[in-house]
CSV table of C-alpha atoms and ligand atoms in Angstrom, one decimal:
chain,number,residue,atom,x,y,z
A,1,MET,CA,44.2,6.4,31.3
A,2,THR,CA,42.9,3.6,29.1
A,3,GLU,CA,39.5,4.2,27.6
A,4,PRO,CA,36.6,2.1,28.9
A,5,LEU,CA,35.0,-0.6,26.7
A,6,LEU,CA,31.8,0.9,25.3
A,7,MET,CA,29.0,-1.6,26.0
A,8,ILE,CA,26.4,1.2,26.2
A,9,PRO,CA,23.9,1.0,23.4
A,10,GLY,CA,25.3,4.3,22.2
A,11,PRO,CA,28.5,4.7,20.2
A,12,VAL,CA,30.1,1.3,19.7
A,13,PRO,CA,33.9,0.3,19.8
A,14,VAL,CA,35.5,1.4,16.5
A,15,ARG,CA,38.0,-0.7,14.5
A,16,GLU,CA,41.6,0.4,14.4
A,17,ASP,CA,41.6,0.7,10.5
A,18,VAL,CA,38.5,2.9,10.7
A,19,LEU,CA,40.2,5.2,13.2
A,20,GLN,CA,43.2,5.3,10.9
A,21,ALA,CA,41.0,6.3,8.0
A,22,LEU,CA,39.7,9.2,10.1
A,23,ALA,CA,43.2,10.4,10.7
A,24,GLU,CA,44.1,10.6,7.0
A,25,PRO,CA,44.4,14.1,5.4
A,26,VAL,CA,41.1,15.8,4.9
A,27,ARG,CA,39.6,15.7,1.4
A,28,SER,CA,37.8,18.3,-0.5
A,29,HIS,CA,34.1,17.9,-0.4
A,30,THR,CA,33.8,18.3,-4.2
A,31,SER,CA,36.7,16.1,-5.1
A,32,ALA,CA,36.4,13.0,-7.3
A,33,GLU,CA,37.9,11.0,-4.4
A,34,ASN,CA,35.1,12.1,-2.1
A,35,ALA,CA,32.5,11.4,-4.7
A,36,ALA,CA,33.9,7.9,-5.1
A,37,ALA,CA,33.7,7.4,-1.3
A,38,VAL,CA,30.1,8.6,-1.2
A,39,ARG,CA,29.2,6.2,-4.0
A,40,ARG,CA,30.9,3.4,-2.2
A,41,ALA,CA,29.0,4.2,1.0
A,42,GLN,CA,25.7,4.3,-1.0
A,43,ARG,CA,26.4,0.9,-2.5
A,44,GLY,CA,27.2,-0.6,0.9
A,45,ILE,CA,24.2,0.9,2.6
A,46,ARG,CA,21.9,-0.5,-0.1
A,47,GLY,CA,23.3,-3.9,0.7
A,48,LEU,CA,22.7,-3.6,4.4
A,49,VAL,CA,19.1,-2.4,4.1
A,50,GLY,CA,18.3,-4.8,1.3
A,51,SER,CA,17.5,-2.5,-1.5
A,52,GLU,CA,18.5,-2.6,-5.2
A,53,ALA,CA,17.6,0.9,-6.1
A,54,ALA,CA,17.0,3.1,-3.1
A,55,LEU,CA,18.7,6.5,-3.3
A,56,VAL,CA,21.0,6.6,-0.2
A,57,HIS,CA,21.6,10.0,1.4
A,58,VAL,CA,24.6,10.3,3.7
A,59,PHE,CA,25.3,13.7,5.3
A,60,ALA,CA,26.5,15.2,8.5
A,61,GLY,CA,24.0,14.7,11.4
A,62,SER,CA,22.7,12.1,13.7
A,63,GLY,CA,20.0,9.5,13.9
A,64,THR,CA,17.4,12.0,15.2
A,65,LEU,CA,18.0,14.3,12.2
A,66,ALA,CA,17.4,11.2,10.0
A,67,MET,CA,14.1,10.6,11.8
A,68,GLU,CA,13.1,14.3,11.2
A,69,VAL,CA,14.2,14.0,7.6
A,70,ALA,CA,12.0,11.0,7.1
A,71,LEU,CA,8.9,12.7,8.4
A,72,VAL,CA,9.3,16.3,7.1
A,73,ASN,CA,10.0,15.1,3.5
A,74,HIS,CA,7.1,12.6,3.3
A,75,ALA,CA,4.1,13.9,5.2
A,76,ARG,CA,2.5,17.3,5.2
A,77,PRO,CA,1.4,19.2,8.3
A,78,GLY,CA,-2.1,17.8,9.1
A,79,ASP,CA,-1.4,14.4,7.5
A,80,ARG,CA,-2.0,11.4,9.7
A,81,VAL,CA,1.2,9.7,10.9
A,82,VAL,CA,0.8,6.4,12.7
A,83,VAL,CA,3.7,5.8,15.0
A,84,CYS,CA,4.4,2.2,16.0
A,85,SER,CA,6.1,2.7,19.3
A,86,GLU,CA,7.9,0.1,21.4
A,87,GLY,CA,9.7,2.5,23.7
A,88,PHE,CA,11.5,5.8,24.0
A,89,PHE,CA,12.8,6.0,20.4
A,90,GLY,CA,9.4,5.1,18.9
A,91,ASP,CA,7.9,7.9,21.0
A,92,ARG,CA,10.5,10.2,19.6
A,93,PHE,CA,8.8,9.9,16.2
A,94,ALA,CA,5.6,11.0,17.8
A,95,GLU,CA,7.3,14.0,19.3
A,96,ILE,CA,8.9,14.9,15.9
A,97,GLY,CA,5.6,14.5,14.1
A,98,THR,CA,3.8,16.7,16.6
A,99,ALA,CA,6.5,19.4,16.2
A,100,LEU,CA,6.0,19.2,12.5
A,101,GLY,CA,2.2,19.6,12.8
A,102,ASN,CA,1.3,16.0,11.7
A,103,ASP,CA,-1.8,14.4,13.0
A,104,VAL,CA,0.1,11.8,15.1
A,105,VAL,CA,-1.6,8.5,16.1
A,106,PRO,CA,0.8,6.8,18.6
A,107,LEU,CA,0.3,3.0,19.0
A,108,ARG,CA,2.1,1.9,22.1
A,109,SER,CA,2.9,-1.7,22.9
A,110,GLY,CA,3.7,-1.4,26.6
A,111,TRP,CA,7.3,-1.4,27.8
A,112,GLY,CA,9.2,-4.5,26.8
A,113,ARG,CA,6.5,-5.8,24.6
A,114,ARG,CA,6.0,-6.1,20.8
A,115,LEU,CA,3.3,-4.3,18.9
A,116,ASP,CA,0.7,-6.4,17.2
A,117,PRO,CA,0.2,-5.6,13.5
A,118,GLU,CA,-3.5,-5.8,14.1
A,119,GLU,CA,-3.2,-2.5,16.0
A,120,VAL,CA,-2.0,-0.9,12.8
A,121,ARG,CA,-5.0,-2.3,10.9
A,122,ARG,CA,-7.3,-1.0,13.6
A,123,ALA,CA,-5.7,2.5,13.5
A,124,CYS,CA,-6.0,2.6,9.7
A,125,ALA,CA,-9.6,1.6,9.8
A,126,ALA,CA,-10.4,4.2,12.5
A,127,GLY,CA,-9.9,7.4,10.5
A,128,PRO,CA,-8.5,8.9,7.3
A,129,ALA,CA,-5.8,6.8,5.7
A,130,PRO,CA,-2.4,7.6,7.2
A,131,ALA,CA,0.2,9.2,4.9
A,132,LEU,CA,3.0,7.5,6.8
A,133,VAL,CA,3.6,4.8,9.3
A,134,THR,CA,6.8,4.7,11.4
A,135,VAL,CA,8.4,1.5,12.8
A,136,THR,CA,11.4,1.3,15.0
A,137,HIS,CA,13.4,-1.9,14.1
A,138,VAL,CA,15.0,-2.2,17.5
A,139,ASP,CA,14.0,0.2,20.3
A,140,THR,CA,17.1,0.9,22.3
A,141,SER,CA,15.2,1.7,25.4
A,142,THR,CA,13.3,-1.6,25.7
A,143,GLY,CA,15.4,-4.1,23.7
A,144,VAL,CA,12.4,-5.0,21.6
A,145,LEU,CA,12.9,-6.3,18.1
A,146,ALA,CA,9.8,-5.2,16.1
A,147,ASP,CA,7.8,-7.6,13.9
A,148,VAL,CA,8.8,-5.4,11.0
A,149,ALA,CA,7.4,-7.6,8.2
A,150,GLY,CA,4.1,-7.8,10.0
A,151,LEU,CA,3.8,-4.1,10.8
A,152,VAL,CA,4.9,-3.1,7.3
A,153,ALA,CA,2.4,-5.4,5.6
A,154,ALA,CA,-0.4,-3.9,7.7
A,155,ALA,CA,0.8,-0.4,6.9
A,156,ARG,CA,1.0,-1.1,3.2
A,157,GLU,CA,-2.6,-2.5,3.2
A,158,CYS,CA,-3.8,1.0,4.0
A,159,GLY,CA,-1.5,2.6,1.4
A,160,ALA,CA,0.8,4.4,3.8
A,161,LEU,CA,4.5,5.0,3.2
A,162,VAL,CA,6.6,3.2,5.7
A,163,VAL,CA,9.6,4.7,7.6
A,164,LEU,CA,11.9,2.2,9.4
A,165,ASP,CA,14.3,3.5,12.1
A,166,GLY,CA,17.3,1.2,11.8
A,167,VAL,CA,19.6,3.1,14.2
A,168,CYS,CA,19.9,0.1,16.5
A,169,ALA,CA,19.6,-2.5,13.8
A,170,THR,CA,21.0,-1.6,10.4
A,171,GLY,CA,24.3,-3.5,9.7
A,172,ALA,CA,23.6,-5.8,12.7
A,173,VAL,CA,20.2,-7.3,12.0
A,174,GLU,CA,18.9,-8.4,8.6
A,175,GLU,CA,16.8,-5.7,6.8
A,176,SER,CA,14.9,-6.4,3.5
A,177,MET,CA,13.7,-2.9,2.5
A,178,ASP,CA,12.5,-4.0,-1.0
A,179,ALA,CA,11.0,-7.3,0.0
A,180,TRP,CA,9.2,-5.9,3.0
A,181,GLY,CA,8.0,-2.8,1.1
A,182,VAL,CA,9.7,-0.2,3.4
A,183,ASP,CA,10.0,3.3,1.8
A,184,VAL,CA,12.7,4.9,4.0
A,185,VAL,CA,15.3,3.2,6.2
A,186,ILE,CA,17.2,5.6,8.4
A,187,THR,CA,20.2,5.2,10.6
A,188,GLY,CA,23.2,7.0,12.1
A,189,ALA,CA,26.9,6.3,12.0
A,190,GLN,CA,27.6,5.1,15.6
A,191,LYS,CA,26.0,1.7,15.9
A,192,GLY,CA,25.8,-1.1,13.3
A,193,LEU,CA,27.9,0.9,10.9
A,194,GLY,CA,30.8,0.9,13.4
A,195,LEU,CA,31.8,4.6,13.1
A,196,PRO,CA,32.1,7.4,15.6
A,197,PRO,CA,28.8,9.5,15.7
A,198,GLY,CA,28.2,12.1,13.1
A,199,LEU,CA,26.3,10.8,10.1
A,200,THR,CA,22.6,10.9,9.0
A,201,VAL,CA,21.8,8.0,6.7
A,202,ALA,CA,18.5,7.6,4.8
A,203,ALA,CA,17.8,5.1,2.1
A,204,VAL,CA,14.8,6.3,0.1
A,205,SER,CA,12.5,4.4,-2.3
A,206,GLU,CA,11.2,5.6,-5.6
A,207,ARG,CA,7.7,5.8,-4.0
A,208,ALA,CA,9.0,8.0,-1.3
A,209,ARG,CA,10.8,10.2,-3.8
A,210,GLU,CA,7.5,10.7,-5.7
A,211,ARG,CA,5.8,11.7,-2.4
A,212,ARG,CA,8.6,14.2,-1.7
A,213,ALA,CA,8.1,15.7,-5.2
A,214,GLU,CA,4.3,15.9,-4.7
A,215,LEU,CA,4.8,17.8,-1.4
A,216,GLY,CA,6.5,20.8,-3.2
A,217,SER,CA,7.9,23.3,-0.8
A,218,ILE,CA,8.4,22.0,2.8
A,219,ALA,CA,9.4,23.7,6.1
A,220,ALA,CA,13.0,22.5,6.0
A,221,TYR,CA,16.2,23.6,4.3
A,222,TYR,CA,19.2,21.4,5.3
A,223,ALA,CA,16.8,18.5,6.0
A,224,ASP,CA,15.1,18.9,2.5
A,225,LEU,CA,16.0,15.8,0.5
A,226,ARG,CA,15.2,17.6,-2.7
A,227,ARG,CA,18.2,19.8,-2.1
A,228,TRP,CA,20.3,16.8,-1.4
A,229,GLU,CA,19.1,14.6,-4.3
A,230,PRO,CA,21.3,16.1,-7.0
A,231,VAL,CA,24.3,15.8,-4.7
A,232,MET,CA,23.6,12.1,-3.9
A,233,GLU,CA,23.2,11.4,-7.6
A,234,GLU,CA,26.4,13.2,-8.5
A,235,PRO,CA,28.5,13.8,-5.3
A,236,THR,CA,31.0,16.3,-6.8
A,237,ARG,CA,28.1,18.8,-6.7
A,238,TYR,CA,27.7,21.1,-3.7
A,239,PHE,CA,24.7,21.7,-1.5
A,240,SER,CA,26.3,21.6,2.0
A,241,THR,CA,29.7,20.3,2.9
A,242,HIS,CA,30.1,16.5,3.0
A,243,ALA,CA,31.4,14.9,6.2
A,244,THR,CA,34.4,13.8,4.0
A,245,SER,CA,36.5,12.0,6.7
A,246,LEU,CA,33.5,10.1,8.1
A,247,VAL,CA,32.4,9.1,4.6
A,248,ARG,CA,35.9,7.8,3.8
A,249,ALA,CA,35.9,5.9,7.1
A,250,LEU,CA,32.5,4.5,6.4
A,251,GLY,CA,34.0,2.8,3.3
A,252,VAL,CA,36.6,1.1,5.4
A,253,SER,CA,34.0,-0.1,7.9
A,254,LEU,CA,31.8,-1.4,5.0
A,255,ASP,CA,34.8,-3.2,3.6
A,256,ALA,CA,35.1,-5.1,6.9
A,257,ILE,CA,31.4,-5.7,7.1
A,258,GLU,CA,31.3,-7.1,3.6
A,259,ALA,CA,34.4,-9.2,4.2
A,260,GLU,CA,32.7,-10.8,7.3
A,261,GLY,CA,29.6,-11.4,5.1
A,262,LEU,CA,26.1,-10.3,6.1
A,263,GLY,CA,24.9,-13.8,7.0
A,264,PRO,CA,27.8,-14.6,9.4
A,265,ARG,CA,27.6,-11.1,10.8
A,266,PHE,CA,24.0,-11.4,11.7
A,267,GLU,CA,24.6,-14.9,13.1
A,268,ARG,CA,27.5,-13.5,15.2
A,269,HIS,CA,25.1,-10.9,16.7
A,270,ARG,CA,22.6,-13.6,17.6
A,271,ARG,CA,25.3,-15.7,19.3
A,272,VAL,CA,26.8,-12.7,21.1
A,273,ALA,CA,23.4,-11.8,22.4
A,274,ALA,CA,22.6,-15.3,23.5
A,275,GLY,CA,26.0,-15.7,25.2
A,276,LEU,CA,25.8,-12.3,27.0
A,277,ARG,CA,22.3,-13.1,28.2
A,278,ALA,CA,23.1,-16.6,29.4
A,279,GLY,CA,26.1,-15.2,31.3
A,280,MET,CA,24.2,-12.4,32.8
A,281,ALA,CA,21.4,-14.8,33.8
A,282,ALA,CA,23.9,-16.8,35.8
A,283,LEU,CA,24.7,-13.5,37.7
A,284,GLY,CA,21.0,-13.0,38.4
A,285,LEU,CA,20.2,-10.4,35.7
A,286,THR,CA,17.3,-11.3,33.4
A,287,PRO,CA,15.7,-9.6,30.5
A,288,LEU,CA,13.0,-7.0,31.0
A,289,THR,CA,12.1,-7.6,27.4
A,290,GLU,CA,9.5,-10.3,26.5
A,291,ALA,CA,11.2,-13.5,25.3
A,292,ALA,CA,9.7,-13.4,21.8
A,293,ALA,CA,11.0,-10.0,21.1
A,294,LEU,CA,14.6,-10.1,22.3
A,295,ALA,CA,16.8,-8.0,20.0
A,296,PRO,CA,20.3,-9.3,18.9
A,297,THR,CA,21.8,-5.8,19.4
A,298,LEU,CA,21.3,-5.0,23.0
A,299,SER,CA,20.0,-6.5,26.3
A,300,VAL,CA,17.9,-4.7,28.8
A,301,LEU,CA,18.3,-6.6,32.0
A,302,ALA,CA,16.7,-6.3,35.5
A,303,VAL,CA,19.2,-6.2,38.3
A,304,PRO,CA,18.8,-8.8,41.1
A,305,GLU,CA,16.8,-7.9,44.3
A,306,GLY,CA,18.8,-5.8,46.6
A,307,VAL,CA,21.2,-4.5,43.9
A,308,ALA,CA,21.0,-0.9,42.9
A,309,GLU,CA,21.5,-0.6,39.2
A,310,ALA,CA,23.5,2.7,39.6
A,311,ASP,CA,25.9,0.9,41.9
A,312,LEU,CA,26.3,-2.0,39.5
A,313,ARG,CA,27.0,0.4,36.6
A,314,ALA,CA,29.5,2.4,38.7
A,315,GLY,CA,31.2,-0.8,39.7
A,316,MET,CA,31.5,-2.0,36.1
A,317,ALA,CA,32.7,1.4,35.0
A,318,ALA,CA,35.4,1.3,37.7
A,319,ARG,CA,36.5,-2.1,36.1
A,320,GLY,CA,36.6,-0.5,32.6
A,321,VAL,CA,33.2,-1.4,31.1
A,322,LEU,CA,30.5,1.1,30.4
A,323,VAL,CA,26.9,0.0,30.4
A,324,ALA,CA,23.8,2.3,30.4
A,325,GLY,CA,20.9,2.8,32.8
A,326,CYS,CA,17.3,2.2,31.7
A,327,LEU,CA,14.9,4.8,30.4
A,328,GLY,CA,11.2,5.6,30.9
A,329,ALA,CA,9.1,2.9,32.6
A,330,PHE,CA,12.3,0.8,33.1
A,331,ALA,CA,14.3,3.6,34.7
A,332,GLY,CA,16.0,2.4,38.0
A,333,ARG,CA,15.1,-1.3,37.4
A,334,GLY,CA,18.1,-2.5,35.4
A,335,ILE,CA,20.9,-1.9,32.9
A,336,ARG,CA,21.2,-1.7,29.1
A,337,VAL,CA,24.1,-3.5,27.5
A,338,GLY,CA,24.8,-2.9,23.9
A,339,HIS,CA,26.4,-5.6,21.8
A,340,LEU,CA,26.4,-4.6,18.2
A,341,GLY,CA,29.0,-3.7,15.6
A,342,ASN,CA,32.4,-5.2,16.4
A,343,VAL,CA,31.5,-6.9,19.7
A,344,GLY,CA,32.6,-10.5,20.0
A,345,ALA,CA,33.4,-13.2,22.6
A,346,ALA,CA,36.3,-11.1,24.2
A,347,GLU,CA,34.1,-8.1,24.9
A,348,VAL,CA,31.3,-10.4,26.3
A,349,GLU,CA,33.9,-12.0,28.6
A,350,GLN,CA,35.2,-8.6,29.7
A,351,THR,CA,31.7,-7.4,30.5
A,352,LEU,CA,30.7,-10.6,32.4
A,353,ARG,CA,33.9,-10.4,34.4
A,354,ALA,CA,33.3,-6.7,35.3
A,355,ALA,CA,29.7,-7.4,36.3
A,356,ALA,CA,30.6,-10.4,38.4
A,357,SER,CA,33.4,-8.5,40.1
A,358,ALA,CA,31.2,-5.5,40.7
A,359,LEU,CA,28.6,-7.9,42.3
A,360,GLY,CA,31.3,-9.5,44.4
A,361,THR,CA,30.7,-12.9,42.7
A,362,ASP,CA,32.9,-15.5,41.0
A,363,PRO,CA,32.6,-15.1,37.2
A,364,ALA,CA,33.1,-18.9,36.5
A,365,ALA,CA,29.4,-19.8,36.2
A,366,ALA,CA,28.6,-16.8,34.0
A,367,LEU,CA,31.6,-17.5,31.7
A,368,GLU,CA,30.6,-21.1,31.4
A,369,ALA,CA,27.0,-20.3,30.6
A,370,ALA,CA,28.0,-17.7,28.0
A,371,GLY,CA,30.5,-20.2,26.5
A,372,ALA,CA,27.7,-22.5,25.4
A,373,ASP,CA,26.8,-19.9,22.8
A,374,LEU,CA,30.2,-18.3,22.2
A,375,GLY,CA,32.7,-21.1,22.8
A,376,ALA,CA,36.2,-20.3,24.1
A,377,LEU,CA,34.9,-18.3,27.1
A,378,THR,CA,35.3,-20.8,29.9
A,379,ALA,CA,37.6,-19.5,32.7
B,401,PLP,C1,16.5,3.4,17.8
B,401,PLP,C2,17.1,4.7,17.9
B,401,PLP,N1,16.6,5.7,17.1
B,401,PLP,C3,17.0,6.9,17.1
B,401,PLP,C4,18.1,7.3,17.9
B,401,PLP,C5,18.6,8.7,17.9
B,401,PLP,O1,19.9,8.7,17.3
B,401,PLP,P1,20.9,9.9,17.7
B,401,PLP,O2,21.2,9.8,19.1
B,401,PLP,O3,22.1,9.6,16.8
B,401,PLP,O4,20.3,11.2,17.3
B,401,PLP,C6,18.7,6.4,18.7
B,401,PLP,C7,19.8,6.7,19.6
B,401,PLP,O5,20.3,5.9,20.3
B,401,PLP,C8,18.2,5.0,18.7
B,401,PLP,O6,18.7,4.1,19.5
């Protein structure tokens, strides 16, 4: 059976050369070769997040572990943590902070809408200064691209450290960690980095490292960045076994990302998003996300009257294309289509054809509409 095309905003399609790197003989976790691969990964991640000097941690885990790492290392139990939430994954920071005993102040934008930086200013003024403010660059449940520069500026005015969740953005959307004043950017392997799932990535500023040092002992062991720091500075050292094959494959993926060039890569994501949305609109599926906040990495689309989203997804899956259902307040109202990483015109075309066929419609109008942004798509 051929594998379906992954257009879920989950794990993305992986390049053949990256898969080949994963299949190579396993390396020792303390070898010079693995250390070189870790350094190569760190250099590449610094480029993607826009930082000259952040210390990049890469270890086995997931995006959620990276979120937990960002909170447990930089805020004490009882510290105020302001969570800028634009959906399900923003809310996850509030859940983690609550589990860690932080004094969590959730700011919620309403589903599909952007949070106004003034809300952060109001929250800062309304109580003790927050130790930390979290921002989700793209919330994968609502398709909202946050006003990161605005939210970070507001957070910095009250002296907070800023954590940016880049799971659905890093490597696909421009990030300027140093210029924005972000202290920690976190991500996982399986989206913009173009790998199978399995890595926790955190780029940590000098200011955040100082905060970690001030906290002293924390209620974490594997997630304690002070235990990882010596390893990330000299990767032949041991704390816990490196994910050697994934780190090697990350280097191959970063080579491809850098060969494409970040500017052209971000532009490709914008064009793919515009093309996919134009094509879907021709099929009657329109964004649930407000127009000003549409992310280039996924589309959250309402299904037409009379169409059950589960039936549409099942119909598309039967035609070899996997898309996801909606979460939270949008559950049952539409579908989520991921288009980040290695997705291009061919994948958009396959997705539009599958959707049209599942809806029992001719794909020509959708392909023509998408072609205005993507070219070479007309039937
Ligand atoms: C924006 C965002 N943050 C965090 C996560 C959690 O990542 P993981 O599923 O790797 O734990 C996800 C997962 O999709 C996400 O989209």
